[in-house]
Short mmCIF file of C-alpha atoms and ligand atoms in Angstrom, two decimals:
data_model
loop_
_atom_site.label_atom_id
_atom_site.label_comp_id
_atom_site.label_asym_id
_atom_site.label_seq_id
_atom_site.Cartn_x
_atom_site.Cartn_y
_atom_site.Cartn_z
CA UNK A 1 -25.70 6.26 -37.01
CA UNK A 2 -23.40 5.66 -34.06
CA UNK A 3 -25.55 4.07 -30.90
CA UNK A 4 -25.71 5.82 -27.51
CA UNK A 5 -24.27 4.25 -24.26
CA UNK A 6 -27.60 3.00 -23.24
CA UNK A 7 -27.90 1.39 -26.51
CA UNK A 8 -24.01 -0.88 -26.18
CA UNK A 9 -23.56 -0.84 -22.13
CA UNK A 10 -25.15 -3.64 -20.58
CA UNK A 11 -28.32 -2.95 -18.47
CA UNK A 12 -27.09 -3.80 -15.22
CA UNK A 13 -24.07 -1.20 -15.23
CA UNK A 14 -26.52 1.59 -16.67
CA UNK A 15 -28.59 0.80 -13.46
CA UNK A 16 -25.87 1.39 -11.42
CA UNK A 17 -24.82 4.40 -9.25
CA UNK A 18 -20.93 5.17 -8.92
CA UNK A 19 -19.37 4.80 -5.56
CA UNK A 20 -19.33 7.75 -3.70
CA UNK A 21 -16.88 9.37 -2.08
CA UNK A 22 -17.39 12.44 -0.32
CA UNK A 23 -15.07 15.15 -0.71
CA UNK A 24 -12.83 15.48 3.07
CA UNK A 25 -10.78 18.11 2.58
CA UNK A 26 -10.55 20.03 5.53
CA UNK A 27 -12.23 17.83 7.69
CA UNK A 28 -11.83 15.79 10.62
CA UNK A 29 -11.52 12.48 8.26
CA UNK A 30 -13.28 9.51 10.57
CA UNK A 31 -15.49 7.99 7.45
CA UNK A 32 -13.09 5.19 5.69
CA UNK A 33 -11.37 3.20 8.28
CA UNK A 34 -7.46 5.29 7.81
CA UNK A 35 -5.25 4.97 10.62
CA UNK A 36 -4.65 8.57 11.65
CA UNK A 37 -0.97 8.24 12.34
CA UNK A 38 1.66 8.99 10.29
CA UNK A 39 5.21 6.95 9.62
CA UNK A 40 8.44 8.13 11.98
CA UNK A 41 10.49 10.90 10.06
CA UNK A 42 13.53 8.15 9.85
CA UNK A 43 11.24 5.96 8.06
CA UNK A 44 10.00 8.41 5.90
CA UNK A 45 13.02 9.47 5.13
CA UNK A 46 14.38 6.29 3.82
CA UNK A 47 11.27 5.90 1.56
CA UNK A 48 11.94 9.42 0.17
CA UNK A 49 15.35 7.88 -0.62
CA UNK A 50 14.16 4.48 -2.42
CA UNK A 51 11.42 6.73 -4.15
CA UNK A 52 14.49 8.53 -5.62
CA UNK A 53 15.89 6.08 -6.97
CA UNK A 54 13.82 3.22 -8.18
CA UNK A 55 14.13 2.76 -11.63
CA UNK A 56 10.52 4.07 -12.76
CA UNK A 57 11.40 4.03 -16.44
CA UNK A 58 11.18 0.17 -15.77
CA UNK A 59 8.18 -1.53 -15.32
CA UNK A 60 7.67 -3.16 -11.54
CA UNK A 61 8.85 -7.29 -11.27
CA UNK A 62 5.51 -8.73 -12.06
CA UNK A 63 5.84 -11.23 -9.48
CA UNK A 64 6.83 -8.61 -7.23
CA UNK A 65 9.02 -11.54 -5.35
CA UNK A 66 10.67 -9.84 -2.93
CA UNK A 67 7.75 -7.82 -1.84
CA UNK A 68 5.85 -11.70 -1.35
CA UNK A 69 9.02 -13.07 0.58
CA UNK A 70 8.58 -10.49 2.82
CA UNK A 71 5.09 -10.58 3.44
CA UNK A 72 4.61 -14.05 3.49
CA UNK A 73 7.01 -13.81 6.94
CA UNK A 74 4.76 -10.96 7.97
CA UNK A 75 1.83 -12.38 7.77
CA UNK A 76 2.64 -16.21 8.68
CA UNK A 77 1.41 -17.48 5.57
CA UNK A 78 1.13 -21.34 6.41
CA UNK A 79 3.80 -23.26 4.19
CA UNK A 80 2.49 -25.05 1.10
CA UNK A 81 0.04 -22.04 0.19
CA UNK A 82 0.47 -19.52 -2.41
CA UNK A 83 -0.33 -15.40 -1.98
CA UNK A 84 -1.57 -13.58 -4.78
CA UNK A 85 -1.21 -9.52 -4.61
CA UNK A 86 -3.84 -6.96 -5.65
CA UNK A 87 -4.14 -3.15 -6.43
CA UNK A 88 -6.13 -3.29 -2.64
CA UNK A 89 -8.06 -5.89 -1.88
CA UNK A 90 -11.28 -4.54 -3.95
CA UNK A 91 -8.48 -5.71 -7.06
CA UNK A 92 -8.79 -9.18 -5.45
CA UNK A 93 -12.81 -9.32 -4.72
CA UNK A 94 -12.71 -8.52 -8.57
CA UNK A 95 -10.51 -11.22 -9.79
CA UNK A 96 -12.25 -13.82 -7.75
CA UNK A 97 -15.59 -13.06 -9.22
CA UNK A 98 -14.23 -12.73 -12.72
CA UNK A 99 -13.26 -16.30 -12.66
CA UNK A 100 -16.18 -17.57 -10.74
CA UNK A 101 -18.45 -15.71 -13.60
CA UNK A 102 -19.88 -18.73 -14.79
CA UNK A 103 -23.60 -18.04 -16.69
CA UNK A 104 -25.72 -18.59 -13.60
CA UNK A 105 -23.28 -18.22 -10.72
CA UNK A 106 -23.86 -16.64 -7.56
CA UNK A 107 -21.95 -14.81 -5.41
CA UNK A 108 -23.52 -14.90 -1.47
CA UNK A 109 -22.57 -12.75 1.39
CA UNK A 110 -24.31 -11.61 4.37
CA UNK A 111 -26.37 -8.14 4.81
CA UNK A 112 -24.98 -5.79 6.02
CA UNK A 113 -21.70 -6.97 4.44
CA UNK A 114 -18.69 -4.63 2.63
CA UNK A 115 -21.00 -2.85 -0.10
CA UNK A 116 -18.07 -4.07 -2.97
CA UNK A 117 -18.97 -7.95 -2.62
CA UNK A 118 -22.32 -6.78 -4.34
CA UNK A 119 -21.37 -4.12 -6.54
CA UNK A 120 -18.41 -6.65 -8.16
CA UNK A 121 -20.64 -9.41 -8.86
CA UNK A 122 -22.87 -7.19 -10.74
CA UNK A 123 -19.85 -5.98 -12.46
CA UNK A 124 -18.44 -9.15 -13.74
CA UNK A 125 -21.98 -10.34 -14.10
CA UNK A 126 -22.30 -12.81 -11.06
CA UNK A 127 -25.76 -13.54 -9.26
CA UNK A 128 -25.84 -12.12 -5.81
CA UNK A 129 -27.41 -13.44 -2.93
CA UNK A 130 -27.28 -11.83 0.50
CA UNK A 131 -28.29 -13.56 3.60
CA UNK A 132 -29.81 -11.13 6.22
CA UNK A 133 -27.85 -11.12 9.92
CA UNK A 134 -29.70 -11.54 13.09
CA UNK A 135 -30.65 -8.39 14.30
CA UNK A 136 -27.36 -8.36 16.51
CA UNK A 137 -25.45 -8.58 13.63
CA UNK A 138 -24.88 -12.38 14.74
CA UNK A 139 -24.67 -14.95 11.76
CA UNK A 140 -27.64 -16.44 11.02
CA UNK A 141 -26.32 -20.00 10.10
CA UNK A 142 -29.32 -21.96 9.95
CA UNK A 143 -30.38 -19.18 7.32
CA UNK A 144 -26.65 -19.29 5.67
CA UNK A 145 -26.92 -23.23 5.00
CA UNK A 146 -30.53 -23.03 3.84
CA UNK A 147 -29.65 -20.20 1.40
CA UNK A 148 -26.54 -22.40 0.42
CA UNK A 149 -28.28 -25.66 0.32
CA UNK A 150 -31.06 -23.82 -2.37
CA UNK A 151 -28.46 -21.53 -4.24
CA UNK A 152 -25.18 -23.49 -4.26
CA UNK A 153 -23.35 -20.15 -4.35
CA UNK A 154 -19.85 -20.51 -6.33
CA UNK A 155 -18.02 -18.16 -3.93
CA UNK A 156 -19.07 -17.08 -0.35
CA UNK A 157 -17.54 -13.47 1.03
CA UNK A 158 -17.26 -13.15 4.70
CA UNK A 159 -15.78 -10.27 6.10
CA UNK A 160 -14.40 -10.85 9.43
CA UNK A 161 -14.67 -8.92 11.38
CA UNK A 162 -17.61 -7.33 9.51
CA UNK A 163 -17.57 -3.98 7.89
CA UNK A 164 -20.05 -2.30 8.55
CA UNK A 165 -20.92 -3.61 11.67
CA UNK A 166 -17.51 -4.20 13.20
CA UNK A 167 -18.50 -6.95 14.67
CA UNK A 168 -16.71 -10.73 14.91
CA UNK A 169 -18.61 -13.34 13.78
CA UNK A 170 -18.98 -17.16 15.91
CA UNK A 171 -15.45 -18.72 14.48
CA UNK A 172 -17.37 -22.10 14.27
CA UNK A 173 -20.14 -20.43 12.80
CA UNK A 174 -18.24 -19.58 9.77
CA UNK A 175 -16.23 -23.00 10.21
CA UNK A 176 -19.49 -24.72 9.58
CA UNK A 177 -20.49 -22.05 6.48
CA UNK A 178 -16.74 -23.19 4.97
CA UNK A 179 -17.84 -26.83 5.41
CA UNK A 180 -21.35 -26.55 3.38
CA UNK A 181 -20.01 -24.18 1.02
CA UNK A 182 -19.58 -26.39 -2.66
CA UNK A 183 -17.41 -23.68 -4.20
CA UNK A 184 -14.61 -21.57 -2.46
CA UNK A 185 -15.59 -19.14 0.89
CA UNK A 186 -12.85 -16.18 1.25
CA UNK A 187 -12.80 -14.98 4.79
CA UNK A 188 -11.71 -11.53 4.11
CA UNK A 189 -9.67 -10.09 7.17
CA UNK A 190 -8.97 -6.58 6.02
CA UNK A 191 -9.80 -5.46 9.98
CA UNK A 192 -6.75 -8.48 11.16
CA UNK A 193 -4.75 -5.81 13.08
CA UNK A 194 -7.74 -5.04 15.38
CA UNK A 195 -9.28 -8.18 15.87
CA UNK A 196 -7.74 -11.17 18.17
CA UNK A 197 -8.71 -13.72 15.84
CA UNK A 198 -8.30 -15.51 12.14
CA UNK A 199 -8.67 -17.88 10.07
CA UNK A 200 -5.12 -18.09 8.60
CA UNK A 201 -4.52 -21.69 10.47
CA UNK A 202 -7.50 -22.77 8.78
CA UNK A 203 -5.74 -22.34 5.33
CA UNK A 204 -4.07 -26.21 6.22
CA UNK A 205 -7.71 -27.89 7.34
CA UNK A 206 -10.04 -26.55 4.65
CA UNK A 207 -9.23 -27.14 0.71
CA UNK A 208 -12.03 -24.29 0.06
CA UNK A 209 -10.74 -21.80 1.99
CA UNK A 210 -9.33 -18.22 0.66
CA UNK A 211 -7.90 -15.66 3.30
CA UNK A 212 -7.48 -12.06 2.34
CA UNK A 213 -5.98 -9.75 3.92
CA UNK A 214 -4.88 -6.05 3.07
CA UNK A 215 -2.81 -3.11 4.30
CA UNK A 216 -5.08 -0.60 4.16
CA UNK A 217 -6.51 -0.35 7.69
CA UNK A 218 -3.76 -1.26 8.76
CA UNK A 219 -1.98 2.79 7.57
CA UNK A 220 -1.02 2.30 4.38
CA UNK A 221 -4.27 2.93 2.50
CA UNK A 222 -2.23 5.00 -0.42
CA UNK A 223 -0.17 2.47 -1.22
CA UNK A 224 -3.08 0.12 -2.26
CA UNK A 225 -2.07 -3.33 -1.44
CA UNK A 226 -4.29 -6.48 -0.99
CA UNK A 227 -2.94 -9.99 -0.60
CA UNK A 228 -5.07 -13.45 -0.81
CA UNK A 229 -3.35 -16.10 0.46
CA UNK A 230 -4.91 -20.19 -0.13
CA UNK A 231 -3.94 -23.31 -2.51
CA UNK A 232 -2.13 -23.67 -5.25
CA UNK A 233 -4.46 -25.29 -7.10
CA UNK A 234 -7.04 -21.95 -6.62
CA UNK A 235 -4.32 -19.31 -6.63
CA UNK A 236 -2.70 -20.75 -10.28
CA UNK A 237 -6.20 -20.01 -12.18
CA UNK A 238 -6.56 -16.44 -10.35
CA UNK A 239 -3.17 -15.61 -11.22
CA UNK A 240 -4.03 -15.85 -15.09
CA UNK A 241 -6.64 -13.50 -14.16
CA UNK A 242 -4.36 -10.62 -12.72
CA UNK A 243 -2.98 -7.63 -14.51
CA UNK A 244 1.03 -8.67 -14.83
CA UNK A 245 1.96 -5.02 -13.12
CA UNK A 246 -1.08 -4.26 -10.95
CA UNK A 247 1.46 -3.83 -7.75
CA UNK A 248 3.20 -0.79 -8.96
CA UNK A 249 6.85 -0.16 -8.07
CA UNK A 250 6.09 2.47 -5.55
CA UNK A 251 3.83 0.07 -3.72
CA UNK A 252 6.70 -3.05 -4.12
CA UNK A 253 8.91 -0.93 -2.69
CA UNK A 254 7.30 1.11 0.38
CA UNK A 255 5.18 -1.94 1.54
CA UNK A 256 8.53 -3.99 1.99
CA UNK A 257 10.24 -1.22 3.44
CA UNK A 258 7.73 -0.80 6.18
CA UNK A 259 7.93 -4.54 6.56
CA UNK A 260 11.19 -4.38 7.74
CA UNK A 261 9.85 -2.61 10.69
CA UNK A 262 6.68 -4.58 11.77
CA UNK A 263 6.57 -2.60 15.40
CA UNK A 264 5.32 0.72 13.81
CA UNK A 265 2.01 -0.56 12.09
CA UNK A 266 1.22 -3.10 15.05
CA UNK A 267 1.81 0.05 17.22
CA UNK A 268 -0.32 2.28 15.89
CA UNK A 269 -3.03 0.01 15.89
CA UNK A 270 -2.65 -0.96 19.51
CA UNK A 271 -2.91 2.35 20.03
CA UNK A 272 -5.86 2.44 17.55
CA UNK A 273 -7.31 -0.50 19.86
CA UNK A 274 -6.97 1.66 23.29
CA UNK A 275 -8.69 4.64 21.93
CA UNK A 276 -11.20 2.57 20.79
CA UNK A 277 -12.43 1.16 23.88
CA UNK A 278 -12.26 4.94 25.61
CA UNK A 279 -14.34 5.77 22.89
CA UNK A 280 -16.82 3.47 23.01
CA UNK A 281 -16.85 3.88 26.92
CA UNK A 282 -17.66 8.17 26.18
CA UNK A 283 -20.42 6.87 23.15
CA UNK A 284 -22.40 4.62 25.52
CA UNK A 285 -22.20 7.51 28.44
CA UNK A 286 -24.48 9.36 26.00
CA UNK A 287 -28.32 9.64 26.50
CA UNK A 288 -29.45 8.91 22.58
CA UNK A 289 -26.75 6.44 21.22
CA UNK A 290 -26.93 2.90 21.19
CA UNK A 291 -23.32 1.78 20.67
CA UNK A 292 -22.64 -1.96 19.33
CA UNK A 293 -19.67 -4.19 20.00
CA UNK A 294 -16.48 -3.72 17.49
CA UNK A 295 -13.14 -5.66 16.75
CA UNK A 296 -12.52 -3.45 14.02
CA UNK A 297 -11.05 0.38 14.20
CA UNK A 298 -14.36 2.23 13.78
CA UNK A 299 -17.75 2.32 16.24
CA UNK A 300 -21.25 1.08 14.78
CA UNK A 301 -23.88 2.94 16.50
CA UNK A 302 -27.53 3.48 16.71
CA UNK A 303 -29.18 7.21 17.38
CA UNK A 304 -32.26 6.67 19.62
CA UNK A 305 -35.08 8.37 21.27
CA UNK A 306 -36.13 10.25 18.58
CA UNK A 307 -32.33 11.33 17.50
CA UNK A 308 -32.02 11.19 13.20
CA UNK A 309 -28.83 9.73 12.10
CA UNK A 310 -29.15 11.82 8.56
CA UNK A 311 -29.60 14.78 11.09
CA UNK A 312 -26.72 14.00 13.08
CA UNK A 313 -24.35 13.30 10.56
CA UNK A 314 -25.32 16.77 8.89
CA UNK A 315 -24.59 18.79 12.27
CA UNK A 316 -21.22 17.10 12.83
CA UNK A 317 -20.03 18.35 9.26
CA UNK A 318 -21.10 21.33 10.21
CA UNK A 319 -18.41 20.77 12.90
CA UNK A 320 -16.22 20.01 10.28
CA UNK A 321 -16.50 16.30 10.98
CA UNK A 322 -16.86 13.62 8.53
CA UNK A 323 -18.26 10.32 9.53
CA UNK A 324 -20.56 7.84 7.65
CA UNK A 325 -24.07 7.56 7.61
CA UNK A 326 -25.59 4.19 6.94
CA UNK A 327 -29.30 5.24 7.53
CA UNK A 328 -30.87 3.50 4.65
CA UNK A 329 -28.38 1.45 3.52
CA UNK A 330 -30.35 -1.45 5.22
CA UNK A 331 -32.94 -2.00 7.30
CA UNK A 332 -30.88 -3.99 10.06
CA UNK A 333 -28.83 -0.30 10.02
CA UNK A 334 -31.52 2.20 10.44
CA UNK A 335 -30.70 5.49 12.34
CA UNK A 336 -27.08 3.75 12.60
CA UNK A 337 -23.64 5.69 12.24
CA UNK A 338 -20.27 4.56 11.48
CA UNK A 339 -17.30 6.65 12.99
CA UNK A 340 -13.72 5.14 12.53
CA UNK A 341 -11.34 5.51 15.77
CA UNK A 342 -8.96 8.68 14.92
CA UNK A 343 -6.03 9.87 16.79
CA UNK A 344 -7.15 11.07 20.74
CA UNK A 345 -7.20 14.69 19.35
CA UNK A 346 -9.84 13.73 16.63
CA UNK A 347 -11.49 11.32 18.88
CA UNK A 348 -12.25 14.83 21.45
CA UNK A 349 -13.46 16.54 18.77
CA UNK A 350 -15.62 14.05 17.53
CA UNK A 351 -17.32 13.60 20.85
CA UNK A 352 -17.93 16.82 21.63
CA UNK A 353 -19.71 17.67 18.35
CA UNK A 354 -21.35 15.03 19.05
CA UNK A 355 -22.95 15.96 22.56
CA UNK A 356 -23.57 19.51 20.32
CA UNK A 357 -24.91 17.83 17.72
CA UNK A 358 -27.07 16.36 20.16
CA UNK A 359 -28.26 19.37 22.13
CA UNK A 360 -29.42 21.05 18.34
CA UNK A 361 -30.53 18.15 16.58
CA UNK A 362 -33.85 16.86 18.05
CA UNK A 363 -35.69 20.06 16.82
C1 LIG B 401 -11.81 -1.62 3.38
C2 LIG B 401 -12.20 -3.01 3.08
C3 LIG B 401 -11.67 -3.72 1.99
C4 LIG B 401 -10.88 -3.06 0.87
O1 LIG B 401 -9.67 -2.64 1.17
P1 LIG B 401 -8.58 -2.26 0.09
O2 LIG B 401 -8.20 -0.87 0.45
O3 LIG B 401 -9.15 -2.37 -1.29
O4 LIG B 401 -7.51 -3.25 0.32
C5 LIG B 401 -11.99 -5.04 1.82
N1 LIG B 401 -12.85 -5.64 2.66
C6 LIG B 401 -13.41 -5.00 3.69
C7 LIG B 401 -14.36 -5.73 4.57
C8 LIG B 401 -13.12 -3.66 3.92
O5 LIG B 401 -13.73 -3.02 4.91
#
């Protein structure tokens, strides 16, 4: 007699719950970090005519060359280091841990960190150790090097800045993380655009270092592009580890074309960036809401006097307004809400379900 799944899959993916994602359509979409903006109709247009004609009977070039010449301008990628491209940078997280995935080996982060560091090294079967932040969401170091000291962690994740707290962590904090680290830290800068700072120069000085980056945030979330850039000597034994056409030909070909015109992205987010700071200014205006400090393109905040995040968050759907509630998720995040910056439109709307929200929500 055949077995049943809980019979053959192992225990720890049985114990799992799927990632979520909660259906948007029709909604005011301000839950997963999107740039609201769209491309100009030229642009589009001469997407619409590469789309046409790439040779999709083919599969993509599995080095996807061209697409890494041009990024590796884009992005400055210091000279003697090596990019490696995933399907998004979740594709990357995955690869590192699958190669990490000694018996025994941990994978650390901090808490709150990007849920995915965790969930991956349960997938591939990696230890995980997370490191509580301060209650500021400030790196705890001296609680960073004692966990690393006692767990020797093969690979360290540091999102910066953080998701979900938006904030940027001490650069010399992290420098001094890298330093004790005896396996490989990846400073993942998915929120790059936003943020003033990163560790890309640091590529040169530190032989451990990994920098990822993606273009996601960034506006081109569909596409599904992630890029780690570091060492050869690192990069050759991930690349045996990647799928030979995970960077599909649609993807080769939009991202570079959008390349070509590195104004529109950087635009958009210093747009992004303007609202952001008018938003936060209209957030901490309101009796109730504790907002916290963000380099990234959404808001972290807290509800207070007696305000319920989970009751919040319900009332603004009912406004037809999707956010994300982190109530729960940890204890540093209790009664906390995450709202990404939309367009100004969105941003109204937002705000004033908010204050309604507000005025119906404490009985
Ligand atoms: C969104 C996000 C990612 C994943 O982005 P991809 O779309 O898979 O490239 C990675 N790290 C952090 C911290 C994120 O917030």
């Amino acid at each position: 007699m055949s077995r049943s799944p809980d019979q053959v899959i192992r225990p720890e993916i049985l114990a799992l719950s799927a990632y979520h994602v909660p259906p948007a359509s029709g909604m005011v979409k301000l839950d997963a970090m999107e740039n609201p903006y769209t491309l100009p109709p030229e642009l589009r247009e001469e997407i619409a005519q590469l789309a046409a004609s790439a040779p999709i009977n083919r599969y993509p070039d599995a080095g996807a060359a061209s697409l890494k010449a041009a990024l590796r301008e884009a992005l400055a990628i210091p000279d003697g280091m090596d990019i490696m491209l995933g399907n998004g940078s979740d594709e990357i997280i995955q690869i590192i841990a699958l190669a990490f995935a000694r018996p025994g080996a941990i994978l650390m982060s901090v808490e709150p960190a990007f849920v995915m560091f965790r969930m991956i090294a349960t997938f591939t079967g990696m230890g995980y150790a997370g490191v509580p932040l301060r209650a500021d969401f400030s790196l705890d170091v001296d609680a960073m090097l004692t966990a690393i000291a006692r767990q020797q962690p093969a690979v360290i994740f540091i999102a910066y800045p953080n998701n979900p707290t938006g904030n940027l962590f001490d650069a010399d904090a992290v420098s001094r993380i890298i330093e004790a680290a005896p396996g490989v830290v990846v400073v993942d800068e998915a929120y790059h655009a936003f943020a003033d700072a990163s560790f890309m120069d640091k590529l040169v000085q530190y032989p451990n270092l990994l920098l990822m980056r993606t273009l996601s945030k960034l506006g081109l979330a569909g596409l599904r592009l992630g890029l780690l850039a570091g060492r050869p000597e690192w990069l050759s034994q991930l690349e045996k580890l990647r799928l030979p056409y995970n960077a599909g030909i649609f993807t080769q070909l939009i991202a570079e074309k959008v390349l070509q015109y590195p104004g529109i992205l950087l635009q958009q987010a210093e747009a992004i960036k303007t609202e952001r700071t008018v938003m936060s200014k209209r957030l901490v205006a309101l009796d109730g809401v504790e907002v916290f400090p963000t380099d990234a393109n959404f808001i972290l905040f807290r509800m207070t006097q007696g305000y319920k995040a989970g009751k919040v968050f319900q009332e603004l759907k009912k406004h037809g307004i999707l956010i994300k509630n982190l109530d729960g998720s940890h204890p540093l995040l209790k009664n906390c809400l995450r709202v990404t910056v939309g367009t100004p439109a969105e941003n109204v709307q937002f705000l004033e379900a908010l204050q309604a929200s507000l005025k119906t929500s404490l009985t």
